[in-house]
mmCIF file of C-alpha atoms in Angstrom:
data_model
loop_
_atom_site.group_PDB
_atom_site.id
_atom_site.type_symbol
_atom_site.label_atom_id
_atom_site.label_comp_id
_atom_site.label_asym_id
_atom_site.label_seq_id
_atom_site.Cartn_x
_atom_site.Cartn_y
_atom_site.Cartn_z
ATOM 1 C CA MET A 718 0.000 0.000 0.000
ATOM 2 C CA LYS A 719 1.498 3.258 -1.048
ATOM 3 C CA PHE A 720 2.303 5.889 1.519
ATOM 4 C CA ASN A 721 0.433 8.543 -0.443
ATOM 5 C CA PHE A 722 -2.775 6.858 0.690
ATOM 6 C CA LEU A 723 -2.187 8.478 4.042
ATOM 7 C CA GLN A 724 -2.557 11.914 2.516
ATOM 8 C CA LYS A 725 -5.689 10.998 0.512
ATOM 9 C CA GLN A 726 -8.229 9.766 3.022
ATOM 10 C CA THR A 727 -10.987 12.036 1.721
ATOM 11 C CA SER A 728 -10.794 10.820 -1.868
ATOM 12 C CA ARG A 729 -10.735 7.216 -0.685
ATOM 13 C CA ARG A 730 -13.854 7.763 1.351
ATOM 14 C CA GLU A 731 -15.578 9.293 -1.638
ATOM 15 C CA MET A 732 -14.741 6.252 -3.694
ATOM 16 C CA LEU A 733 -16.428 3.998 -1.135
ATOM 17 C CA ARG A 734 -19.913 5.460 -0.849
ATOM 18 C CA GLY A 735 -19.125 9.010 0.102
ATOM 19 C CA SER A 736 -21.978 9.250 2.614
ATOM 20 C CA VAL A 737 -19.937 7.524 5.334
ATOM 21 C CA THR A 738 -16.386 8.267 6.444
ATOM 22 C CA LEU A 739 -13.818 5.502 6.144
ATOM 23 C CA ALA A 740 -11.553 6.676 8.894
ATOM 24 C CA GLY A 741 -11.390 3.089 10.114
ATOM 25 C CA SER A 742 -9.834 2.169 6.804
ATOM 26 C CA ALA A 743 -7.255 4.900 7.273
ATOM 27 C CA LEU A 744 -6.049 3.360 10.504
ATOM 28 C CA LEU A 745 -5.563 -0.005 8.913
ATOM 29 C CA ALA A 746 -3.836 1.651 5.999
ATOM 30 C CA HIS A 747 -1.318 3.042 8.487
ATOM 31 C CA LEU A 748 -1.037 -0.395 10.051
ATOM 32 C CA LEU A 749 -0.563 -2.193 6.774
ATOM 33 C CA SER A 750 2.011 0.280 5.466
ATOM 34 C CA SER A 751 4.139 0.400 8.596
ATOM 35 C CA THR A 752 7.315 -0.286 6.658
ATOM 36 C CA SER A 753 6.582 2.686 4.427
ATOM 37 C CA LEU A 754 6.161 4.785 7.535
ATOM 38 C CA ARG A 755 9.489 3.559 8.836
ATOM 39 C CA ALA A 756 11.207 4.327 5.530
ATOM 40 C CA SER A 757 9.770 7.839 5.446
ATOM 41 C CA ALA A 758 10.784 8.499 9.016
ATOM 42 C CA MET A 759 14.300 7.180 8.427
ATOM 43 C CA SER A 760 14.815 9.451 5.433
ATOM 44 C CA ASN A 761 13.895 12.444 7.566
ATOM 45 C CA ALA A 762 15.505 11.511 10.861
ATOM 46 C CA GLN A 763 18.112 8.936 9.785
ATOM 47 C CA ALA A 764 16.728 6.548 12.398
ATOM 48 C CA ALA A 765 13.746 4.236 12.591
ATOM 49 C CA PRO A 766 11.035 5.369 15.014
ATOM 50 C CA SER A 767 10.184 3.206 17.962
ATOM 51 C CA ALA A 768 7.107 0.990 17.967
ATOM 52 C CA ALA A 769 5.492 3.458 20.346
ATOM 53 C CA ASP A 770 6.208 6.348 17.967
ATOM 54 C CA LEU A 771 4.706 4.439 15.041
ATOM 55 C CA LEU A 772 1.509 3.752 16.953
ATOM 56 C CA ALA A 773 1.328 7.340 18.170
ATOM 57 C CA SER A 774 1.663 8.528 14.578
ATOM 58 C CA MET A 775 -1.130 6.216 13.463
ATOM 59 C CA ARG A 776 -3.423 7.335 16.228
ATOM 60 C CA ALA A 777 -2.730 11.015 15.589
ATOM 61 C CA LYS A 778 -3.407 10.770 11.867
ATOM 62 C CA PHE A 779 -6.463 8.645 12.471
ATOM 63 C CA ASN A 780 -7.766 11.141 15.011
ATOM 64 C CA ALA A 781 -8.000 13.778 12.271
ATOM 65 C CA ALA A 782 -11.162 12.110 10.963
ATOM 66 C CA PRO A 783 -14.514 13.603 12.015
ATOM 67 C CA ILE A 784 -17.097 11.652 13.971
ATOM 68 C CA GLN A 785 -20.328 11.264 12.046
ATOM 69 C CA SER A 786 -23.604 10.139 13.628
ATOM 70 C CA GLN A 787 -26.261 8.026 11.929
ATOM 71 C CA LYS A 788 -29.498 6.952 13.617
ATOM 72 C CA LEU A 789 -30.250 3.278 13.015
ATOM 73 C CA ALA A 790 -33.350 2.863 15.204
ATOM 74 C CA ASP A 791 -35.202 4.760 17.935
ATOM 75 C CA HIS A 792 -32.512 4.104 20.545
ATOM 76 C CA VAL A 793 -29.615 2.871 18.392
ATOM 77 C CA THR A 794 -27.003 5.163 16.809
ATOM 78 C CA MET A 795 -23.892 4.457 14.749
ATOM 79 C CA LEU A 796 -20.881 6.742 15.160
ATOM 80 C CA SER A 797 -18.382 6.553 12.294
ATOM 81 C CA GLY A 798 -14.924 8.088 12.454
ATOM 82 C CA PRO A 799 -11.596 7.531 14.234
ATOM 83 C CA GLY A 800 -11.751 3.770 14.698
ATOM 84 C CA GLY A 801 -14.240 2.331 12.259
ATOM 85 C CA SER A 802 -17.763 2.108 13.660
ATOM 86 C CA VAL A 803 -19.154 2.506 17.173
ATOM 87 C CA VAL A 804 -22.755 1.506 17.924
ATOM 88 C CA VAL A 805 -24.639 2.971 20.897
ATOM 89 C CA LEU A 806 -27.871 1.816 22.536
ATOM 90 C CA ASN A 807 -29.177 4.731 24.586
ATOM 91 C CA GLY A 808 -32.057 4.991 27.035
ATOM 92 C CA PRO A 809 -33.102 5.264 30.680
ATOM 93 C CA ASP A 810 -31.130 2.129 31.588
ATOM 94 C CA GLY A 811 -27.937 3.795 30.406
ATOM 95 C CA LYS A 812 -25.765 3.633 27.322
ATOM 96 C CA PHE A 813 -24.399 0.386 25.886
ATOM 97 C CA VAL A 814 -21.452 1.064 23.578
ATOM 98 C CA VAL A 815 -19.982 -1.352 21.030
ATOM 99 C CA ASP A 816 -16.294 -0.553 20.314
ATOM 100 C CA THR A 817 -14.525 2.652 21.267
ATOM 101 C CA PHE A 818 -12.363 4.316 18.550
ATOM 102 C CA VAL A 819 -8.673 5.149 19.080
ATOM 103 C CA ALA A 820 -7.316 6.830 22.178
ATOM 104 C CA PRO A 821 -6.819 10.431 20.909
ATOM 105 C CA ALA A 822 -10.485 10.538 19.909
ATOM 106 C CA TRP A 823 -11.622 10.164 23.525
ATOM 107 C CA PRO A 824 -12.712 13.808 24.091
ATOM 108 C CA ARG A 825 -14.788 13.769 20.912
ATOM 109 C CA LEU A 826 -16.191 10.310 21.609
ATOM 110 C CA LYS A 827 -17.223 11.476 25.081
ATOM 111 C CA GLU A 828 -18.863 14.554 23.574
ATOM 112 C CA ALA A 829 -20.724 12.454 21.003
ATOM 113 C CA LEU A 830 -21.951 10.097 23.720
ATOM 114 C CA ASP A 831 -23.022 13.013 25.918
ATOM 115 C CA ASP A 832 -24.959 14.470 22.985
ATOM 116 C CA LEU A 833 -27.102 11.336 22.911
ATOM 117 C CA GLY A 834 -28.392 11.996 26.432
ATOM 118 C CA SER A 835 -27.414 12.264 30.058
ATOM 119 C CA ALA A 836 -27.606 8.556 30.938
ATOM 120 C CA PRO A 837 -24.242 7.089 31.939
ATOM 121 C CA VAL A 838 -22.405 4.437 29.925
ATOM 122 C CA LYS A 839 -23.211 1.138 31.631
ATOM 123 C CA TYR A 840 -21.477 -1.321 29.322
ATOM 124 C CA VAL A 841 -18.725 -1.264 26.720
ATOM 125 C CA ILE A 842 -18.677 -4.275 24.389
ATOM 126 C CA ASP A 843 -15.500 -5.066 22.424
ATOM 127 C CA THR A 844 -16.067 -6.922 19.154
ATOM 128 C CA HIS A 845 -12.416 -8.104 19.190
ATOM 129 C CA TRP A 846 -8.997 -7.250 20.610
ATOM 130 C CA HIS A 847 -7.502 -4.823 18.058
ATOM 131 C CA PHE A 848 -6.646 -1.414 19.453
ATOM 132 C CA ASP A 849 -8.777 0.629 17.061
ATOM 133 C CA HIS A 850 -11.760 -1.063 18.709
ATOM 134 C CA THR A 851 -10.573 -1.125 22.341
ATOM 135 C CA ASP A 852 -8.439 1.995 22.850
ATOM 136 C CA ASN A 853 -10.974 3.865 24.976
ATOM 137 C CA ASN A 854 -11.941 1.005 27.261
ATOM 138 C CA ALA A 855 -9.996 2.519 30.139
ATOM 139 C CA PRO A 856 -11.595 6.022 30.275
ATOM 140 C CA LEU A 857 -15.064 4.533 29.813
ATOM 141 C CA HIS A 858 -14.411 2.073 32.623
ATOM 142 C CA ALA A 859 -13.093 4.906 34.793
ATOM 143 C CA ALA A 860 -16.392 6.697 34.158
ATOM 144 C CA GLY A 861 -18.280 3.689 35.504
ATOM 145 C CA ALA A 862 -18.772 1.350 32.555
ATOM 146 C CA THR A 863 -18.246 -2.406 32.663
ATOM 147 C CA VAL A 864 -16.184 -3.684 29.737
ATOM 148 C CA LEU A 865 -17.513 -6.938 28.267
ATOM 149 C CA ALA A 866 -15.849 -9.107 25.619
ATOM 150 C CA HIS A 867 -15.069 -12.646 24.609
ATOM 151 C CA GLU A 868 -12.584 -14.382 26.890
ATOM 152 C CA ASN A 869 -10.001 -14.490 24.076
ATOM 153 C CA THR A 870 -10.143 -10.701 23.800
ATOM 154 C CA LYS A 871 -9.066 -10.382 27.419
ATOM 155 C CA LYS A 872 -6.330 -12.952 26.810
ATOM 156 C CA ARG A 873 -5.011 -11.253 23.677
ATOM 157 C CA MET A 874 -5.100 -7.780 25.215
ATOM 158 C CA SER A 875 -3.118 -9.107 28.178
ATOM 159 C CA GLU A 876 -0.263 -10.299 25.954
ATOM 160 C CA PRO A 877 2.374 -8.610 23.806
ATOM 161 C CA HIS A 878 1.838 -9.081 20.083
ATOM 162 C CA ASP A 879 3.927 -8.795 16.970
ATOM 163 C CA LEU A 880 1.888 -8.606 13.787
ATOM 164 C CA PRO A 881 4.176 -10.436 11.356
ATOM 165 C CA VAL A 882 5.226 -8.947 8.051
ATOM 166 C CA LEU A 883 3.103 -11.022 5.687
ATOM 167 C CA TYR A 884 4.216 -9.425 2.454
ATOM 168 C CA ARG A 885 6.867 -7.074 1.113
ATOM 169 C CA GLY A 886 6.449 -5.529 -2.292
ATOM 170 C CA PRO A 887 6.952 -2.319 -4.248
ATOM 171 C CA ASP A 888 3.918 -0.866 -2.480
ATOM 172 C CA GLY A 889 5.281 -1.464 1.013
ATOM 173 C CA ALA A 890 4.877 -4.141 3.649
ATOM 174 C CA LEU A 891 1.778 -5.796 4.997
ATOM 175 C CA ALA A 892 1.685 -5.547 8.807
ATOM 176 C CA GLY A 893 4.810 -5.737 10.959
ATOM 177 C CA LEU A 894 4.081 -3.940 14.225
ATOM 178 C CA HIS A 895 4.598 -4.577 17.920
ATOM 179 C CA PHE A 896 1.900 -4.127 20.567
ATOM 180 C CA ASP A 897 2.578 -4.116 24.288
ATOM 181 C CA PRO A 898 0.011 -5.629 26.667
ATOM 182 C CA SER A 899 -2.912 -3.315 27.391
ATOM 183 C CA PRO A 900 -2.977 -1.731 30.864
ATOM 184 C CA ALA A 901 -5.068 -3.536 33.457
ATOM 185 C CA GLU A 902 -7.721 -0.824 33.491
ATOM 186 C CA ALA A 903 -8.375 -1.365 29.766
ATOM 187 C CA LEU A 904 -9.002 -5.098 30.061
ATOM 188 C CA PRO A 905 -12.555 -6.484 30.059
ATOM 189 C CA GLN A 906 -14.002 -6.902 33.531
ATOM 190 C CA GLN A 907 -16.502 -9.464 32.253
ATOM 191 C CA SER A 908 -15.964 -12.090 29.587
ATOM 192 C CA PHE A 909 -17.788 -15.055 28.138
ATOM 193 C CA ALA A 910 -16.955 -18.202 26.199
ATOM 194 C CA ALA A 911 -19.773 -18.644 23.693
ATOM 195 C CA THR A 912 -22.879 -16.467 24.128
ATOM 196 C CA TYR A 913 -24.104 -13.643 26.357
ATOM 197 C CA LYS A 914 -27.318 -11.626 26.582
ATOM 198 C CA LEU A 915 -28.106 -8.199 27.938
ATOM 199 C CA GLN A 916 -31.568 -6.680 28.436
ATOM 200 C CA ALA A 917 -31.782 -2.890 28.541
ATOM 201 C CA ASN A 918 -33.859 0.008 27.262
ATOM 202 C CA GLY A 919 -36.500 -2.362 25.933
ATOM 203 C CA GLU A 920 -33.864 -4.073 23.779
ATOM 204 C CA THR A 921 -32.203 -7.488 23.789
ATOM 205 C CA LEU A 922 -28.508 -7.557 22.918
ATOM 206 C CA ALA A 923 -27.447 -11.046 21.860
ATOM 207 C CA LEU A 924 -23.677 -11.557 21.750
ATOM 208 C CA GLN A 925 -22.079 -14.597 20.185
ATOM 209 C CA HIS A 926 -18.530 -15.695 19.493
ATOM 210 C CA PHE A 927 -17.479 -16.585 15.960
ATOM 211 C CA ALA A 928 -15.035 -19.369 15.186
ATOM 212 C CA PRO A 929 -11.656 -17.795 14.283
ATOM 213 C CA ALA A 930 -12.327 -15.336 11.454
ATOM 214 C CA HIS A 931 -10.699 -11.873 11.486
ATOM 215 C CA THR A 932 -9.052 -13.038 14.741
ATOM 216 C CA ASP A 933 -9.876 -15.689 17.350
ATOM 217 C CA THR A 934 -11.582 -13.025 19.514
ATOM 218 C CA ASP A 935 -14.460 -11.958 17.243
ATOM 219 C CA ILE A 936 -18.061 -11.590 18.342
ATOM 220 C CA TYR A 937 -21.189 -10.072 16.852
ATOM 221 C CA VAL A 938 -23.773 -7.999 18.704
ATOM 222 C CA HIS A 939 -27.396 -8.396 17.600
ATOM 223 C CA PHE A 940 -29.800 -5.656 18.659
ATOM 224 C CA GLN A 941 -32.804 -7.886 18.153
ATOM 225 C CA LYS A 942 -35.717 -5.453 18.415
ATOM 226 C CA ALA A 943 -33.940 -2.768 16.384
ATOM 227 C CA ASN A 944 -32.875 -5.328 13.744
ATOM 228 C CA VAL A 945 -29.279 -4.103 13.837
ATOM 229 C CA ILE A 946 -26.217 -6.362 13.842
ATOM 230 C CA SER A 947 -22.689 -5.131 14.595
ATOM 231 C CA MET A 948 -20.130 -7.517 13.064
ATOM 232 C CA GLY A 949 -16.872 -5.824 14.011
ATOM 233 C CA ASP A 950 -14.045 -6.662 11.625
ATOM 234 C CA THR A 951 -15.610 -9.881 10.370
ATOM 235 C CA PHE A 952 -17.195 -7.533 7.801
ATOM 236 C CA PHE A 953 -15.269 -4.958 5.761
ATOM 237 C CA ASN A 954 -17.939 -3.396 3.567
ATOM 238 C CA GLY A 955 -16.865 -2.785 -0.035
ATOM 239 C CA MET A 956 -13.183 -3.703 0.245
ATOM 240 C CA TYR A 957 -10.759 -6.571 0.699
ATOM 241 C CA PRO A 958 -10.509 -7.234 4.454
ATOM 242 C CA TYR A 959 -7.490 -7.606 6.680
ATOM 243 C CA ILE A 960 -7.331 -11.006 8.399
ATOM 244 C CA ASP A 961 -4.882 -11.353 11.294
ATOM 245 C CA PRO A 962 -2.969 -14.671 11.122
ATOM 246 C CA GLY A 963 -1.042 -13.667 14.235
ATOM 247 C CA THR A 964 -4.161 -14.308 16.311
ATOM 248 C CA CYS A 965 -5.526 -17.246 14.316
ATOM 249 C CA GLY A 966 -7.522 -15.394 11.658
ATOM 250 C CA LYS A 967 -8.907 -17.652 8.903
ATOM 251 C CA ILE A 968 -10.591 -16.829 5.610
ATOM 252 C CA THR A 969 -12.870 -19.841 6.075
ATOM 253 C CA GLY A 970 -13.929 -18.294 9.370
ATOM 254 C CA MET A 971 -14.700 -14.992 7.643
ATOM 255 C CA ILE A 972 -16.958 -16.879 5.229
ATOM 256 C CA ALA A 973 -18.619 -18.755 8.101
ATOM 257 C CA ALA A 974 -19.173 -15.466 9.961
ATOM 258 C CA ALA A 975 -20.898 -13.987 6.921
ATOM 259 C CA ASP A 976 -23.066 -17.093 6.582
ATOM 260 C CA LYS A 977 -24.054 -16.879 10.246
ATOM 261 C CA ILE A 978 -25.187 -13.264 9.987
ATOM 262 C CA LEU A 979 -26.944 -13.881 6.674
ATOM 263 C CA SER A 980 -28.988 -16.550 8.444
ATOM 264 C CA LEU A 981 -30.096 -13.961 11.024
ATOM 265 C CA ALA A 982 -30.662 -11.016 8.693
ATOM 266 C CA ASP A 983 -33.613 -10.015 6.568
ATOM 267 C CA ASN A 984 -33.778 -7.378 3.871
ATOM 268 C CA ASP A 985 -34.365 -4.638 6.457
ATOM 269 C CA THR A 986 -31.477 -5.557 8.779
ATOM 270 C CA LYS A 987 -28.852 -2.863 9.217
ATOM 271 C CA ILE A 988 -25.430 -4.532 9.315
ATOM 272 C CA VAL A 989 -22.611 -2.484 10.836
ATOM 273 C CA ALA A 990 -19.192 -3.244 9.368
ATOM 274 C CA GLY A 991 -16.013 -2.814 11.368
ATOM 275 C CA HIS A 992 -14.746 -0.685 8.479
ATOM 276 C CA GLY A 993 -16.706 0.785 5.615
ATOM 277 C CA PRO A 994 -20.200 2.225 5.303
ATOM 278 C CA LEU A 995 -23.356 0.858 6.917
ATOM 279 C CA GLY A 996 -24.342 -2.335 5.135
ATOM 280 C CA ASN A 997 -27.306 -4.579 4.548
ATOM 281 C CA LYS A 998 -27.916 -8.212 3.661
ATOM 282 C CA ALA A 999 -27.158 -7.667 -0.017
ATOM 283 C CA ASP A 1000 -23.825 -6.000 0.818
ATOM 284 C CA LEU A 1001 -22.830 -8.874 3.086
ATOM 285 C CA MET A 1002 -23.781 -11.440 0.439
ATOM 286 C CA LYS A 1003 -21.531 -9.686 -2.066
ATOM 287 C CA SER A 1004 -18.678 -9.681 0.449
ATOM 288 C CA ARG A 1005 -19.219 -13.372 1.245
ATOM 289 C CA ASP A 1006 -19.183 -14.268 -2.453
ATOM 290 C CA MET A 1007 -15.931 -12.331 -2.933
ATOM 291 C CA LEU A 1008 -14.368 -14.215 -0.016
ATOM 292 C CA ILE A 1009 -15.402 -17.585 -1.459
ATOM 293 C CA THR A 1010 -14.035 -16.701 -4.888
ATOM 294 C CA SER A 1011 -10.773 -15.475 -3.366
ATOM 295 C CA ARG A 1012 -10.373 -18.588 -1.229
ATOM 296 C CA ASP A 1013 -11.023 -20.964 -4.099
ATOM 297 C CA ARG A 1014 -8.645 -19.262 -6.508
ATOM 298 C CA VAL A 1015 -5.732 -19.019 -4.088
ATOM 299 C CA GLN A 1016 -6.316 -22.538 -2.777
ATOM 300 C CA LYS A 1017 -5.649 -23.894 -6.267
ATOM 301 C CA PHE A 1018 -2.262 -22.172 -6.373
ATOM 302 C CA LYS A 1019 -1.364 -23.338 -2.885
ATOM 303 C CA ALA A 1020 -2.420 -26.924 -3.624
ATOM 304 C CA ALA A 1021 -0.259 -26.845 -6.752
ATOM 305 C CA GLY A 1022 2.741 -25.893 -4.630
ATOM 306 C CA LYS A 1023 3.012 -22.320 -5.858
ATOM 307 C CA SER A 1024 4.430 -19.705 -3.484
ATOM 308 C CA PRO A 1025 2.499 -16.558 -2.567
ATOM 309 C CA GLN A 1026 4.750 -14.584 -4.907
ATOM 310 C CA GLU A 1027 3.973 -16.954 -7.764
ATOM 311 C CA ALA A 1028 0.274 -16.653 -6.992
ATOM 312 C CA VAL A 1029 0.568 -12.853 -7.085
ATOM 313 C CA ALA A 1030 2.177 -13.050 -10.506
ATOM 314 C CA GLU A 1031 -0.923 -14.818 -11.838
ATOM 315 C CA LYS A 1032 -3.088 -11.769 -10.984
ATOM 316 C CA PRO A 1033 -5.981 -13.931 -9.758
ATOM 317 C CA PHE A 1034 -8.143 -11.009 -8.652
ATOM 318 C CA ALA A 1035 -7.907 -8.768 -11.715
ATOM 319 C CA ASP A 1036 -11.664 -9.004 -12.265
ATOM 320 C CA LEU A 1037 -12.428 -8.273 -8.584
ATOM 321 C CA ASP A 1038 -10.131 -5.288 -8.171
ATOM 322 C CA PRO A 1039 -12.379 -2.609 -9.727
ATOM 323 C CA VAL A 1040 -14.922 -3.205 -6.944
ATOM 324 C CA TRP A 1041 -12.887 -4.498 -4.001
ATOM 325 C CA GLY A 1042 -9.365 -3.181 -4.551
ATOM 326 C CA LYS A 1043 -9.875 0.505 -3.795
ATOM 327 C CA GLY A 1044 -9.864 0.246 -0.012
ATOM 328 C CA ILE A 1045 -7.399 -0.827 2.641
ATOM 329 C CA ILE A 1046 -5.634 -3.713 0.922
ATOM 330 C CA ASN A 1047 -4.626 -3.946 -2.718
ATOM 331 C CA SER A 1048 -4.832 -7.030 -4.887
ATOM 332 C CA ASP A 1049 -1.272 -8.299 -4.349
ATOM 333 C CA GLN A 1050 -1.566 -7.924 -0.594
ATOM 334 C CA TRP A 1051 -4.929 -9.692 -0.621
ATOM 335 C CA VAL A 1052 -3.359 -12.712 -2.359
ATOM 336 C CA HIS A 1053 -0.895 -12.983 0.522
ATOM 337 C CA VAL A 1054 -3.584 -12.543 3.185
ATOM 338 C CA VAL A 1055 -5.698 -15.304 1.668
ATOM 339 C CA TYR A 1056 -2.711 -17.620 1.117
ATOM 340 C CA LEU A 1057 -1.549 -17.273 4.719
ATOM 341 C CA THR A 1058 -5.007 -17.598 6.301
ATOM 342 C CA LEU A 1059 -6.211 -20.667 4.397
#
């Protein structure tokens, strides 16, 4: 992914349904082009920045995105901006917040939550462990919220992680970052193994763990009365997704996650993607079909003993790129992601 993407977030957003900001995509673009960031920094300072400096740079650039609010139902709102998508259930029983943006966005996230009403935040629900979805756990917990997530999210956040470099090419490197363990105050206070339900504000929130998909920590949150489903990063709407092999991500799991939500959704269901605009059943079906096509094509190369680089040379996604290749990950990178997560 070319570094100039980092200076062109607005045009990218316009290319992917301009009604919704793709700031979440911008963060992952920083993440996926970390080697390009290092190279740029070295040319200016003659020394590679530390892992902490790289993450601070990502968060600062990501924080430049505005927060946009979209009402999904009477008491359910989607906030889009510096960290993908946040979903809020608001009412007399308090606020229930799904995902939390990146850390520098905290003052604006707090303001956006306050604008929805005076009720306190009772629960924060993490859809998975990645920092663009969990960064503001700690201040929300300090304000009185209970953080709830799958048990693997707590485990992963408690550990150091190195996202391996999956691919190096003329457009930069795919992944290659270090994450320290999250502070204790950011960790979930409650966790579950398979399913969990919350009743609040006349709504039922049904939480369920997916088999390893984007990571091994993924859950979905189904607002049953409102007919809204938040999928976290098991759904990247309108673009090739990032799948994290460092925490057991699998393309087959991404397909299974899509199938699970399709079985729950009807034509009126609002499906919140971890990154990309608000989706619906038709959008998710298109994404699922792209995943199946990608898996099948790369599997043939892998079964034939071809390397990822040889698979890239075959340009297996040339027909998919006009629709799916304008987001976070380009075609060559997507070949490597699929190959390594089969």
